[in-house]
Amino acid sequence: MGTILISSAKLVLPNHALHGEVVDILIKDGIIDRVGNKLEMSDKDVQNIDANGLIVSAGFFDLHANFGEPGLETKEDIVTGTEAAACGGYTGVAVYPNTNPPLHSRSEIALVINTAKGNVVDVYPVGSISKKREGKELAEMYDMQRAGAIAFSDGNHSVQQAGLMSRALLYSKGINALVISFAEDESIAGGNQMNEGEVSTFLGMKGKPNLAESLMVSRDLSLAEYHDAPIHFTCISTVESVDLIRKAKARGVKVTCDVAAHHLVFRDDAVLGFDSNFKVNPPLRTDKDVKALLKGLKDGTIDAVVSQHSPHEVEFKNVEFQIANDGIIGLQTTLPLLVMAGLQAEDIVNKLVVAPRQIVRQEIPSLVEGSTANLVLFSVEDKWMFDSTTNRSKSTNSPLFGQELTGKVKAIVNHGQLVENT
């Protein structure tokens, strides 16, 4: 990589001695050599990056992304997924076991880790709780942990059996692991297409009630509290879930949670046009739910924001709403969505940099002299077009595709590699 001088960037990283100040950062061969003001280099081989007006922080970390490898590489493979992640400001991504075969043994975990070696973006596999994600029998969690799994989840299959989830929490406590719950009671959700409410009634579509999520959040909180085991909820979307988790935290339950960026911006009325790119799971909720999510972010009930990046081939999205697959691509649009939702730079750093790493016990890059350079340069004001020329995913299933967005990642540095967005 040689030598890079980043000049005049505002450093935003809590607990850093220069937090909030405009700094220059000199990087030599992937190591931060100096951090200060008005650094000058006479070396002709120095690559200068004018970061005036930009924010520099440790690289973003996504707690919930879906790549197709192994088995579903036509949706996304590790190469294209990490390219999208890099352009979205991420230097670390946790990938879920929604693959074929799922990440349910040490073989699949090792495959992901080995395939991603040498990449500018670190890829962390999340192993399945149950074999084949069928929710019947515990997978070999300890073997997967030793192979490199950082947490355990059945992905977009919620664990329906309370006894199995109870055993998973108890076992994970014994090996110092984290269970991630995707909360949906399938008997209540009924496989329905959108949020249950006024819009679903108007459209004549069967909806998923908030109860389908909050019932499962309540169950898993009770199990975690019973075993005194840590639990993380991913992609919560309802006012009831926020309230349940807030109360559980207050009484000392070891619980954390995240929200998908699109749930902070879009409401269920977006479905009125039957655009299948708005079909996600959990479904887009009401204005009341969105306000509760934003309040939960502000008061610390919700710890992190995720992309829930879910790529699909065109034949699974460019169809009638009722039969389209759930999900949107989100790695490159999480920052713009957070800007759209009104989050400030420090909030963005807390929810995309600090808390996600804390949840899965990963070291937060320090950005101090002598440390390995792991950083992102971004703007909350610059505009860019999200279209076929800027999209790095194999898929295009996003309601933001073809739009001008505010909030742009300019570059990331990790493992001695620099990736710049033009």
CSV table of C-alpha atoms in Angstrom, one decimal:
chain,number,residue,atom,x,y,z
A,1,MET,CA,0.0,0.0,0.0
A,2,GLY,CA,2.9,2.3,0.5
A,3,THR,CA,2.4,5.6,2.3
A,4,ILE,CA,-0.9,7.5,2.6
A,5,LEU,CA,-1.5,10.9,4.1
A,6,ILE,CA,-5.2,11.7,5.0
A,7,SER,CA,-5.4,15.4,5.7
A,8,SER,CA,-8.0,17.6,7.5
A,9,ALA,CA,-10.5,14.9,8.5
A,10,LYS,CA,-12.8,15.2,11.5
A,11,LEU,CA,-12.0,12.3,13.8
A,12,VAL,CA,-15.2,10.8,15.4
A,13,LEU,CA,-14.4,7.9,17.7
A,14,PRO,CA,-15.5,7.9,21.3
A,15,ASN,CA,-12.7,7.5,23.9
A,16,HIS,CA,-10.1,8.6,21.4
A,17,ALA,CA,-7.9,11.5,22.7
A,18,LEU,CA,-8.6,13.5,19.6
A,19,HIS,CA,-12.3,12.7,19.3
A,20,GLY,CA,-14.1,15.6,17.6
A,21,GLU,CA,-10.9,17.3,16.3
A,22,VAL,CA,-9.7,17.8,12.7
A,23,VAL,CA,-6.6,15.7,12.2
A,24,ASP,CA,-4.1,14.4,9.7
A,25,ILE,CA,-3.4,10.7,9.7
A,26,LEU,CA,-0.2,9.3,8.1
A,27,ILE,CA,-0.3,5.6,7.2
A,28,LYS,CA,2.8,3.6,6.3
A,29,ASP,CA,2.5,0.0,5.0
A,30,GLY,CA,-0.9,-0.4,6.7
A,31,ILE,CA,0.2,1.0,10.1
A,32,ILE,CA,-0.8,4.4,11.5
A,33,ASP,CA,2.5,6.2,11.8
A,34,ARG,CA,1.3,9.6,13.0
A,35,VAL,CA,-1.9,11.3,14.0
A,36,GLY,CA,-1.8,15.1,14.4
A,37,ASN,CA,-2.3,18.5,12.9
A,38,LYS,CA,-0.8,19.8,9.6
A,39,LEU,CA,1.5,16.8,9.0
A,40,GLU,CA,3.7,17.4,6.0
A,41,MET,CA,5.5,14.8,3.9
A,42,SER,CA,8.1,15.7,1.2
A,43,ASP,CA,8.2,12.2,-0.1
A,44,LYS,CA,6.9,12.2,-3.7
A,45,ASP,CA,5.6,8.6,-3.3
A,46,VAL,CA,3.1,9.7,-0.6
A,47,GLN,CA,-0.6,9.4,-1.7
A,48,ASN,CA,-2.4,12.4,-0.4
A,49,ILE,CA,-6.1,12.2,0.3
A,50,ASP,CA,-7.8,15.6,0.9
A,51,ALA,CA,-10.4,14.8,3.6
A,52,ASN,CA,-11.6,18.3,4.2
A,53,GLY,CA,-15.2,18.1,5.3
A,54,LEU,CA,-15.0,14.3,5.8
A,55,ILE,CA,-15.3,12.2,8.9
A,56,VAL,CA,-12.8,9.6,9.8
A,57,SER,CA,-13.5,6.8,12.1
A,58,ALA,CA,-12.8,3.1,12.6
A,59,GLY,CA,-14.4,1.0,9.8
A,60,PHE,CA,-18.1,0.1,10.0
A,61,PHE,CA,-19.0,-3.4,11.2
A,62,ASP,CA,-22.2,-5.1,10.0
A,63,LEU,CA,-23.8,-7.6,12.4
A,64,HIS,CA,-26.3,-9.0,9.8
A,65,ALA,CA,-25.6,-9.6,6.1
A,66,ASN,CA,-26.4,-12.4,3.7
A,67,PHE,CA,-24.0,-13.6,1.1
A,68,GLY,CA,-25.0,-16.6,-1.0
A,69,GLU,CA,-21.7,-18.6,-0.7
A,70,PRO,CA,-21.8,-21.6,-0.4
A,71,GLY,CA,-24.5,-22.7,-2.8
A,72,LEU,CA,-26.3,-19.5,-3.7
A,73,GLU,CA,-23.5,-17.7,-5.4
A,74,THR,CA,-25.9,-16.4,-8.1
A,75,LYS,CA,-27.4,-14.1,-5.5
A,76,GLU,CA,-24.0,-13.0,-4.0
A,77,ASP,CA,-20.6,-14.5,-3.5
A,78,ILE,CA,-18.0,-13.5,-1.0
A,79,VAL,CA,-16.1,-11.4,-3.6
A,80,THR,CA,-19.0,-9.3,-4.7
A,81,GLY,CA,-20.5,-9.1,-1.2
A,82,THR,CA,-17.2,-7.7,0.2
A,83,GLU,CA,-16.9,-5.3,-2.7
A,84,ALA,CA,-20.4,-3.9,-1.8
A,85,ALA,CA,-19.4,-3.9,1.9
A,86,ALA,CA,-16.2,-1.9,1.2
A,87,CYS,CA,-18.1,0.7,-0.8
A,88,GLY,CA,-20.5,1.0,2.0
A,89,GLY,CA,-17.8,1.7,4.5
A,90,TYR,CA,-17.5,-1.7,6.2
A,91,THR,CA,-14.3,-3.3,7.1
A,92,GLY,CA,-16.0,-6.2,8.9
A,93,VAL,CA,-19.2,-8.1,8.1
A,94,ALA,CA,-21.0,-10.9,10.0
A,95,VAL,CA,-22.6,-13.3,7.4
A,96,TYR,CA,-25.6,-15.3,8.3
A,97,PRO,CA,-26.2,-19.0,7.6
A,98,ASN,CA,-28.9,-18.5,5.0
A,99,THR,CA,-27.0,-20.5,2.5
A,100,ASN,CA,-27.3,-23.9,0.8
A,101,PRO,CA,-25.9,-25.9,2.6
A,102,PRO,CA,-26.3,-23.6,5.7
A,103,LEU,CA,-23.3,-22.7,7.8
A,104,HIS,CA,-24.1,-25.6,10.2
A,105,SER,CA,-20.8,-27.4,10.6
A,106,ARG,CA,-17.1,-26.6,10.9
A,107,SER,CA,-16.7,-27.3,7.1
A,108,GLU,CA,-18.9,-24.5,6.0
A,109,ILE,CA,-17.5,-22.1,8.6
A,110,ALA,CA,-14.0,-22.9,7.4
A,111,LEU,CA,-15.0,-22.5,3.7
A,112,VAL,CA,-16.2,-19.0,4.4
A,113,ILE,CA,-13.1,-18.0,6.4
A,114,ASN,CA,-10.7,-19.5,3.9
A,115,THR,CA,-12.5,-17.9,0.9
A,116,ALA,CA,-12.4,-14.5,2.5
A,117,LYS,CA,-8.7,-14.6,3.5
A,118,GLY,CA,-6.7,-11.6,2.2
A,119,ASN,CA,-9.8,-9.5,1.6
A,120,VAL,CA,-9.9,-5.8,2.6
A,121,VAL,CA,-13.2,-6.7,4.5
A,122,ASP,CA,-13.1,-9.1,7.3
A,123,VAL,CA,-15.8,-11.8,7.0
A,124,TYR,CA,-17.1,-13.4,10.2
A,125,PRO,CA,-19.5,-16.4,9.8
A,126,VAL,CA,-22.5,-16.8,12.1
A,127,GLY,CA,-23.1,-20.5,12.6
A,128,SER,CA,-26.6,-22.2,12.7
A,129,ILE,CA,-28.2,-22.9,16.0
A,130,SER,CA,-29.8,-26.1,14.6
A,131,LYS,CA,-28.7,-28.6,12.0
A,132,LYS,CA,-29.9,-27.6,8.6
A,133,ARG,CA,-31.6,-24.6,10.3
A,134,GLU,CA,-34.6,-27.0,10.8
A,135,GLY,CA,-35.1,-26.1,14.4
A,136,LYS,CA,-35.1,-29.7,15.6
A,137,GLU,CA,-31.6,-30.6,16.8
A,138,LEU,CA,-28.7,-28.5,18.0
A,139,ALA,CA,-25.8,-28.1,15.5
A,140,GLU,CA,-22.2,-28.6,16.6
A,141,MET,CA,-21.8,-25.2,18.1
A,142,TYR,CA,-18.5,-25.8,19.8
A,143,ASP,CA,-16.9,-27.2,16.7
A,144,MET,CA,-18.1,-24.2,14.7
A,145,GLN,CA,-16.9,-21.8,17.3
A,146,ARG,CA,-13.4,-23.3,17.2
A,147,ALA,CA,-13.5,-23.0,13.4
A,148,GLY,CA,-14.2,-19.3,13.6
A,149,ALA,CA,-18.0,-18.8,14.1
A,150,ILE,CA,-18.5,-15.6,16.1
A,151,ALA,CA,-22.1,-16.2,17.1
A,152,PHE,CA,-25.1,-18.5,16.4
A,153,SER,CA,-28.4,-18.0,14.7
A,154,ASP,CA,-30.8,-19.9,12.5
A,155,GLY,CA,-30.8,-16.8,10.2
A,156,ASN,CA,-34.3,-16.0,8.8
A,157,HIS,CA,-35.7,-19.2,10.4
A,158,SER,CA,-36.8,-18.3,13.8
A,159,VAL,CA,-36.3,-21.1,16.4
A,160,GLN,CA,-39.9,-22.2,17.1
A,161,GLN,CA,-39.3,-24.8,19.8
A,162,ALA,CA,-38.8,-23.2,23.2
A,163,GLY,CA,-36.9,-26.2,24.5
A,164,LEU,CA,-34.4,-26.1,21.7
A,165,MET,CA,-33.8,-22.3,22.2
A,166,SER,CA,-33.4,-23.0,25.9
A,167,ARG,CA,-30.8,-25.7,25.3
A,168,ALA,CA,-29.0,-23.4,22.8
A,169,LEU,CA,-28.8,-20.6,25.4
A,170,LEU,CA,-27.6,-22.9,28.1
A,171,TYR,CA,-25.0,-24.5,25.8
A,172,SER,CA,-23.8,-21.2,24.5
A,173,LYS,CA,-23.3,-19.9,28.0
A,174,GLY,CA,-21.0,-22.8,28.7
A,175,ILE,CA,-18.8,-22.1,25.7
A,176,ASN,CA,-18.9,-18.3,26.1
A,177,ALA,CA,-20.8,-17.8,22.9
A,178,LEU,CA,-23.7,-15.6,21.7
A,179,VAL,CA,-27.1,-16.7,20.5
A,180,ILE,CA,-28.8,-14.3,18.0
A,181,SER,CA,-32.6,-14.5,17.9
A,182,PHE,CA,-34.6,-13.6,14.8
A,183,ALA,CA,-38.0,-13.2,16.6
A,184,GLU,CA,-41.0,-14.4,14.7
A,185,ASP,CA,-43.7,-16.8,15.9
A,186,GLU,CA,-44.6,-18.5,12.7
A,187,SER,CA,-47.9,-19.7,13.9
A,188,ILE,CA,-49.0,-16.1,14.4
A,189,ALA,CA,-47.1,-14.7,11.4
A,190,GLY,CA,-48.8,-17.2,9.2
A,191,GLY,CA,-46.5,-16.7,6.2
A,192,ASN,CA,-48.3,-13.4,5.5
A,193,GLN,CA,-46.8,-10.7,3.2
A,194,MET,CA,-46.8,-7.4,5.0
A,195,ASN,CA,-47.5,-5.6,8.3
A,196,GLU,CA,-51.0,-6.1,9.7
A,197,GLY,CA,-52.7,-2.8,10.0
A,198,GLU,CA,-54.7,-0.2,8.1
A,199,VAL,CA,-52.7,-0.5,4.9
A,200,SER,CA,-53.0,-4.3,4.8
A,201,THR,CA,-56.8,-3.9,5.3
A,202,PHE,CA,-57.0,-1.3,2.6
A,203,LEU,CA,-55.1,-3.6,0.2
A,204,GLY,CA,-57.0,-6.7,1.2
A,205,MET,CA,-53.7,-8.5,2.1
A,206,LYS,CA,-53.3,-10.7,5.1
A,207,GLY,CA,-50.7,-9.2,7.5
A,208,LYS,CA,-48.2,-10.1,10.1
A,209,PRO,CA,-49.2,-8.6,13.4
A,210,ASN,CA,-46.7,-7.0,15.8
A,211,LEU,CA,-47.6,-9.9,18.2
A,212,ALA,CA,-45.7,-12.4,16.0
A,213,GLU,CA,-42.5,-10.6,16.9
A,214,SER,CA,-43.1,-9.4,20.4
A,215,LEU,CA,-44.4,-12.9,21.5
A,216,MET,CA,-41.1,-14.4,20.5
A,217,VAL,CA,-39.0,-11.6,22.0
A,218,SER,CA,-40.9,-12.1,25.3
A,219,ARG,CA,-40.2,-15.9,25.2
A,220,ASP,CA,-36.5,-15.6,24.4
A,221,LEU,CA,-36.0,-12.9,27.0
A,222,SER,CA,-37.6,-15.2,29.6
A,223,LEU,CA,-35.3,-18.1,28.6
A,224,ALA,CA,-32.2,-15.9,28.6
A,225,GLU,CA,-33.1,-14.5,32.0
A,226,TYR,CA,-33.8,-18.0,33.3
A,227,HIS,CA,-30.3,-19.2,32.2
A,228,ASP,CA,-28.6,-15.9,32.9
A,229,ALA,CA,-27.2,-16.2,29.3
A,230,PRO,CA,-26.6,-13.4,26.9
A,231,ILE,CA,-28.9,-13.0,23.9
A,232,HIS,CA,-29.0,-10.7,20.9
A,233,PHE,CA,-32.1,-9.8,18.9
A,234,THR,CA,-31.6,-8.9,15.3
A,235,CYS,CA,-33.9,-6.7,13.2
A,236,ILE,CA,-36.5,-5.8,15.8
A,237,SER,CA,-39.2,-3.8,14.2
A,238,THR,CA,-42.1,-3.1,16.7
A,239,VAL,CA,-42.9,-0.7,19.5
A,240,GLU,CA,-43.7,-3.7,21.7
A,241,SER,CA,-40.3,-5.3,21.1
A,242,VAL,CA,-38.5,-2.1,22.0
A,243,ASP,CA,-40.5,-1.8,25.2
A,244,LEU,CA,-39.8,-5.4,26.2
A,245,ILE,CA,-36.1,-5.1,25.7
A,246,ARG,CA,-35.9,-1.7,27.5
A,247,LYS,CA,-37.5,-3.3,30.5
A,248,ALA,CA,-35.3,-6.4,30.4
A,249,LYS,CA,-32.2,-4.3,30.3
A,250,ALA,CA,-33.4,-2.3,33.3
A,251,ARG,CA,-33.7,-5.5,35.3
A,252,GLY,CA,-30.3,-6.8,34.3
A,253,VAL,CA,-31.0,-9.3,31.5
A,254,LYS,CA,-27.9,-9.7,29.3
A,255,VAL,CA,-29.7,-8.6,26.2
A,256,THR,CA,-28.6,-6.5,23.1
A,257,CYS,CA,-30.5,-5.8,19.9
A,258,ASP,CA,-30.2,-4.2,16.5
A,259,VAL,CA,-32.5,-2.7,13.9
A,260,ALA,CA,-32.3,-2.9,10.1
A,261,ALA,CA,-31.6,0.6,8.6
A,262,HIS,CA,-34.6,0.4,6.3
A,263,HIS,CA,-37.0,0.0,9.2
A,264,LEU,CA,-35.9,3.4,10.4
A,265,VAL,CA,-37.1,5.1,7.2
A,266,PHE,CA,-39.8,3.2,5.4
A,267,ARG,CA,-43.3,2.6,6.6
A,268,ASP,CA,-45.9,0.0,5.6
A,269,ASP,CA,-47.6,2.6,3.3
A,270,ALA,CA,-44.6,2.1,0.9
A,271,VAL,CA,-46.3,-1.2,-0.1
A,272,LEU,CA,-49.2,0.7,-1.6
A,273,GLY,CA,-47.5,0.6,-5.0
A,274,PHE,CA,-46.9,-3.2,-4.7
A,275,ASP,CA,-43.2,-2.7,-5.3
A,276,SER,CA,-41.7,-6.0,-4.3
A,277,ASN,CA,-38.4,-4.2,-3.3
A,278,PHE,CA,-40.3,-3.1,-0.2
A,279,LYS,CA,-41.1,-6.6,0.7
A,280,VAL,CA,-38.9,-7.5,3.7
A,281,ASN,CA,-39.1,-9.6,6.8
A,282,PRO,CA,-39.8,-8.3,9.4
A,283,PRO,CA,-42.2,-6.3,7.3
A,284,LEU,CA,-42.2,-2.5,7.2
A,285,ARG,CA,-44.2,-1.3,10.1
A,286,THR,CA,-46.3,1.8,11.0
A,287,ASP,CA,-45.2,5.3,11.8
A,288,LYS,CA,-45.7,4.5,15.5
A,289,ASP,CA,-43.2,1.6,15.3
A,290,VAL,CA,-40.7,3.7,13.4
A,291,LYS,CA,-40.8,6.5,16.0
A,292,ALA,CA,-40.4,3.8,18.8
A,293,LEU,CA,-37.3,2.4,17.0
A,294,LEU,CA,-35.7,5.9,16.6
A,295,LYS,CA,-36.4,6.6,20.3
A,296,GLY,CA,-34.9,3.2,21.2
A,297,LEU,CA,-31.7,4.1,19.2
A,298,LYS,CA,-31.5,7.4,21.0
A,299,ASP,CA,-31.9,6.1,24.5
A,300,GLY,CA,-29.6,3.1,24.0
A,301,THR,CA,-32.3,0.4,24.1
A,302,ILE,CA,-31.3,-0.5,20.5
A,303,ASP,CA,-27.6,-1.0,20.4
A,304,ALA,CA,-26.7,-1.2,16.7
A,305,VAL,CA,-27.9,-0.8,13.1
A,306,VAL,CA,-27.5,-3.5,10.5
A,307,SER,CA,-27.9,-3.6,6.7
A,308,GLN,CA,-29.8,-7.0,6.6
A,309,HIS,CA,-28.3,-7.2,3.1
A,310,SER,CA,-30.4,-9.8,1.3
A,311,PRO,CA,-29.6,-10.1,-2.4
A,312,HIS,CA,-31.9,-11.9,-4.8
A,313,GLU,CA,-31.8,-12.7,-8.5
A,314,VAL,CA,-34.2,-10.6,-10.6
A,315,GLU,CA,-36.6,-13.6,-11.1
A,316,PHE,CA,-37.3,-13.7,-7.4
A,317,LYS,CA,-38.1,-10.0,-7.1
A,318,ASN,CA,-39.5,-8.9,-10.4
A,319,VAL,CA,-42.7,-10.8,-9.8
A,320,GLU,CA,-46.0,-10.3,-8.1
A,321,PHE,CA,-45.7,-8.9,-4.6
A,322,GLN,CA,-47.3,-12.0,-3.0
A,323,ILE,CA,-44.8,-14.5,-4.4
A,324,ALA,CA,-41.6,-12.3,-4.3
A,325,ASN,CA,-38.8,-13.2,-1.9
A,326,ASP,CA,-38.2,-11.1,1.2
A,327,GLY,CA,-35.3,-8.7,1.4
A,328,ILE,CA,-33.3,-5.8,0.0
A,329,ILE,CA,-29.6,-5.2,-0.6
A,330,GLY,CA,-28.3,-2.7,2.0
A,331,LEU,CA,-24.6,-2.7,2.4
A,332,GLN,CA,-24.1,0.4,0.3
A,333,THR,CA,-27.2,2.2,1.5
A,334,THR,CA,-27.1,1.9,5.3
A,335,LEU,CA,-25.2,5.2,5.7
A,336,PRO,CA,-27.6,7.1,3.5
A,337,LEU,CA,-30.6,5.6,5.3
A,338,LEU,CA,-29.2,6.7,8.6
A,339,VAL,CA,-28.7,10.2,7.3
A,340,MET,CA,-32.3,10.1,6.0
A,341,ALA,CA,-33.4,9.0,9.5
A,342,GLY,CA,-31.8,12.0,11.0
A,343,LEU,CA,-28.8,10.4,12.8
A,344,GLN,CA,-25.8,12.6,13.4
A,345,ALA,CA,-22.2,11.5,12.8
A,346,GLU,CA,-21.5,10.5,16.4
A,347,ASP,CA,-24.7,8.4,16.5
A,348,ILE,CA,-23.7,6.7,13.2
A,349,VAL,CA,-20.3,5.8,14.6
A,350,ASN,CA,-21.8,4.4,17.8
A,351,LYS,CA,-24.3,2.3,16.0
A,352,LEU,CA,-22.1,1.1,13.0
A,353,VAL,CA,-18.6,1.0,14.5
A,354,VAL,CA,-18.6,0.7,18.3
A,355,ALA,CA,-21.6,-1.3,19.5
A,356,PRO,CA,-21.6,-4.0,16.8
A,357,ARG,CA,-18.0,-5.0,17.7
A,358,GLN,CA,-18.8,-4.9,21.4
A,359,ILE,CA,-21.8,-7.2,20.9
A,360,VAL,CA,-19.6,-9.9,19.3
A,361,ARG,CA,-16.5,-9.1,21.4
A,362,GLN,CA,-14.4,-7.8,18.6
A,363,GLU,CA,-11.7,-5.3,19.2
A,364,ILE,CA,-12.5,-1.7,18.2
A,365,PRO,CA,-9.8,-0.2,16.0
A,366,SER,CA,-8.1,2.4,18.1
A,367,LEU,CA,-6.7,4.8,15.3
A,368,VAL,CA,-3.7,5.6,17.5
A,369,GLU,CA,0.0,5.7,16.4
A,370,GLY,CA,1.4,2.2,16.0
A,371,SER,CA,-1.9,0.5,15.5
A,372,THR,CA,-3.1,-1.3,12.3
A,373,ALA,CA,-5.1,1.1,10.1
A,374,ASN,CA,-8.7,0.1,10.0
A,375,LEU,CA,-10.8,3.1,9.1
A,376,VAL,CA,-13.5,4.7,7.0
A,377,LEU,CA,-13.7,8.1,5.5
A,378,PHE,CA,-17.3,9.3,4.9
A,379,SER,CA,-19.5,12.4,4.5
A,380,VAL,CA,-23.0,12.9,5.8
A,381,GLU,CA,-23.6,15.7,3.2
A,382,ASP,CA,-22.2,14.5,-0.1
A,383,LYS,CA,-24.7,13.1,-2.7
A,384,TRP,CA,-24.3,10.2,-5.1
A,385,MET,CA,-26.4,8.1,-7.5
A,386,PHE,CA,-27.1,4.5,-6.5
A,387,ASP,CA,-27.4,2.8,-9.9
A,388,SER,CA,-25.8,0.2,-12.1
A,389,THR,CA,-22.5,2.1,-12.3
A,390,THR,CA,-22.1,2.4,-8.5
A,391,ASN,CA,-23.8,-0.8,-7.3
A,392,ARG,CA,-21.2,-3.5,-6.4
A,393,SER,CA,-23.7,-6.3,-5.5
A,394,LYS,CA,-24.7,-8.9,-8.0
A,395,SER,CA,-28.3,-8.0,-7.2
A,396,THR,CA,-30.3,-4.9,-7.6
A,397,ASN,CA,-33.3,-5.5,-5.3
A,398,SER,CA,-33.4,-2.1,-3.5
A,399,PRO,CA,-36.2,0.5,-3.4
A,400,LEU,CA,-33.3,3.1,-3.5
A,401,PHE,CA,-31.9,1.9,-6.8
A,402,GLY,CA,-31.7,4.7,-9.4
A,403,GLN,CA,-32.0,7.4,-6.7
A,404,GLU,CA,-29.7,10.2,-5.6
A,405,LEU,CA,-28.7,9.6,-2.0
A,406,THR,CA,-27.1,11.8,0.7
A,407,GLY,CA,-24.3,10.3,2.7
A,408,LYS,CA,-21.3,8.9,0.9
A,409,VAL,CA,-18.4,6.7,1.9
A,410,LYS,CA,-15.2,8.0,0.3
A,411,ALA,CA,-12.7,5.3,1.3
A,412,ILE,CA,-11.8,2.5,3.7
A,413,VAL,CA,-8.4,1.2,4.7
A,414,ASN,CA,-7.8,-2.2,6.2
A,415,HIS,CA,-5.1,-4.9,6.0
A,416,GLY,CA,-2.8,-2.6,4.2
A,417,GLN,CA,-5.4,-2.1,1.4
A,418,LEU,CA,-7.1,1.1,0.3
A,419,VAL,CA,-10.5,1.1,-1.4
A,420,GLU,CA,-11.7,4.5,-2.7
A,421,ASN,CA,-15.2,5.4,-4.1
A,422,THR,CA,-15.1,7.7,-7.1
